[in-house]
Coordinates of C-alpha atoms in Angstrom, one line a residue:
X1 CA 220.0 121.2 194.2
X2 CA 217.0 119.2 193.1
X3 CA 213.7 120.9 192.8
X4 CA 212.0 121.4 196.4
X5 CA 209.0 119.3 197.2
X6 CA 205.7 120.4 197.7
X7 CA 206.3 121.9 201.1
X8 CA 209.4 123.8 199.9
X9 CA 209.7 127.4 200.9
X10 CA 209.6 129.8 198.1
X11 CA 210.8 133.4 198.4
X12 CA 210.8 136.4 196.1
X13 CA 212.7 139.6 196.8
X14 CA 211.2 143.1 197.3
X15 CA 207.8 144.7 197.9
X16 CA 206.3 145.0 194.6
X17 CA 202.8 143.6 194.4
X18 CA 201.2 145.4 191.6
X19 CA 199.8 143.2 189.1
X20 CA 199.7 146.0 186.3
X21 CA 203.4 146.7 186.8
X22 CA 204.1 143.1 186.6
X23 CA 202.3 142.6 183.5
X24 CA 204.1 145.5 181.8
X25 CA 207.4 144.0 182.8
X26 CA 206.4 140.5 181.6
X27 CA 205.2 142.1 178.2
X28 CA 208.4 144.1 177.9
X29 CA 210.4 140.9 178.2
X30 CA 208.3 139.2 175.6
X31 CA 208.7 142.2 173.3
X32 CA 212.5 141.9 173.6
X33 CA 212.4 138.4 172.8
X34 CA 213.2 137.2 176.1
X35 CA 211.0 134.6 178.1
X36 CA 208.4 135.6 180.3
X37 CA 209.6 134.5 183.7
X38 CA 210.4 135.5 187.2
X39 CA 213.3 134.6 189.4
X40 CA 212.5 132.8 192.8
X41 CA 214.6 131.2 195.4
X42 CA 213.5 128.0 196.9
X43 CA 214.5 125.1 199.3
X44 CA 213.0 122.0 201.0
X45 CA 212.3 122.6 204.8
X46 CA 215.1 121.3 207.3
X47 CA 213.9 118.7 209.7
X48 CA 213.1 120.2 213.0
X49 CA 213.4 123.8 212.0
X50 CA 210.6 126.2 212.2
X51 CA 209.5 128.3 209.3
X52 CA 211.7 131.2 210.4
X53 CA 214.7 129.2 210.5
X54 CA 214.0 127.9 207.1
X55 CA 213.4 131.4 205.7
X56 CA 216.8 132.5 207.3
X57 CA 218.6 129.4 205.8
X58 CA 216.8 130.3 202.3
X59 CA 217.9 134.0 202.4
X60 CA 221.4 133.3 203.3
X61 CA 221.8 130.7 200.6
X62 CA 220.2 133.2 198.1
X63 CA 222.2 135.8 199.4
X64 CA 219.2 137.8 199.4
X65 CA 219.9 141.5 199.7
X66 CA 216.5 142.8 199.9
X67 CA 215.3 144.5 203.0
X68 CA 212.0 142.9 202.5
X69 CA 211.1 139.7 201.0
X70 CA 207.7 137.5 200.2
X71 CA 207.1 134.0 200.9
X72 CA 205.0 131.2 199.7
X73 CA 205.3 127.2 199.2
X74 CA 205.8 125.3 196.1
X75 CA 202.4 123.6 196.8
X76 CA 200.8 127.2 196.9
X77 CA 202.4 128.1 193.4
X78 CA 201.5 124.7 192.0
X79 CA 197.9 125.1 193.0
X80 CA 197.8 128.4 191.1
X81 CA 199.4 126.9 188.0
X82 CA 203.0 127.8 188.6
X83 CA 205.9 125.5 188.7
X84 CA 209.3 126.1 189.4
X85 CA 212.0 125.5 186.6
X86 CA 215.6 124.9 187.3
X87 CA 217.8 126.6 184.5
X88 CA 220.5 127.8 186.8
X89 CA 223.9 128.6 185.4
X90 CA 227.2 128.5 187.3
X91 CA 226.9 132.2 188.7
X92 CA 223.4 131.7 190.2
X93 CA 222.6 130.3 193.6
X94 CA 221.5 126.7 194.0
X95 CA 218.3 127.7 195.4
X96 CA 217.6 129.9 192.2
X97 CA 214.7 128.9 190.0
X98 CA 212.3 130.4 187.3
X99 CA 208.4 130.6 187.1
X100 CA 207.1 131.0 183.7
X101 CA 204.1 132.7 182.5
X102 CA 201.8 132.0 179.5
X103 CA 202.4 133.6 176.2
X104 CA 198.8 135.2 176.5
X105 CA 199.6 136.6 180.2
X106 CA 196.8 138.6 181.6
X107 CA 196.9 141.0 184.7
X108 CA 194.8 138.2 186.5
X109 CA 197.5 135.8 185.8
X110 CA 200.0 138.3 187.3
X111 CA 197.7 139.0 190.2
X112 CA 197.3 135.1 190.8
X113 CA 201.2 134.8 191.1
X114 CA 201.4 137.8 193.4
X115 CA 198.7 136.5 195.6
X116 CA 200.6 133.1 196.1
X117 CA 203.0 135.2 198.1
X118 CA 202.7 136.8 201.7
X119 CA 202.7 140.4 202.3
X120 CA 206.3 141.6 202.4
X121 CA 208.1 141.0 205.5
X122 CA 211.5 142.1 206.9
X123 CA 214.5 139.9 205.7
X124 CA 215.4 137.8 208.7
X125 CA 219.1 138.0 208.0
X126 CA 220.6 141.0 209.8
X127 CA 221.4 144.0 207.7
X128 CA 225.1 143.9 208.6
X129 CA 225.3 140.2 207.3
X130 CA 223.7 141.0 204.1
X131 CA 226.1 143.9 203.4
X132 CA 228.9 141.6 203.2
X133 CA 227.3 139.6 200.1

């Protein structure tokens, strides 16, 4: 799947919105010699679909198990200085991407990323369907 365009829907799983905790995680990854990056899922909107339908499709494509998700757009992330990077391997969903953070990441960088996303909302895919993934 090519990178989604500016209007692409981007989703991250869960409810975490604590910049300090995110910064701690990113720095621990760096200390382990791993890249400072987070996984997100993204796809272009489908013509004649509404936002909810696009989110349902993205959650299904990602097989998103989370009870809650946070949503933004590719453009909102880009405006904040973040870009999607396609580094999927064969075990990852076609809609899986990474967002990298700068080497000298700060708490304000983490907060800026968090602020791109909506408050957590219910995963629109029914729990019963999610339990089959």
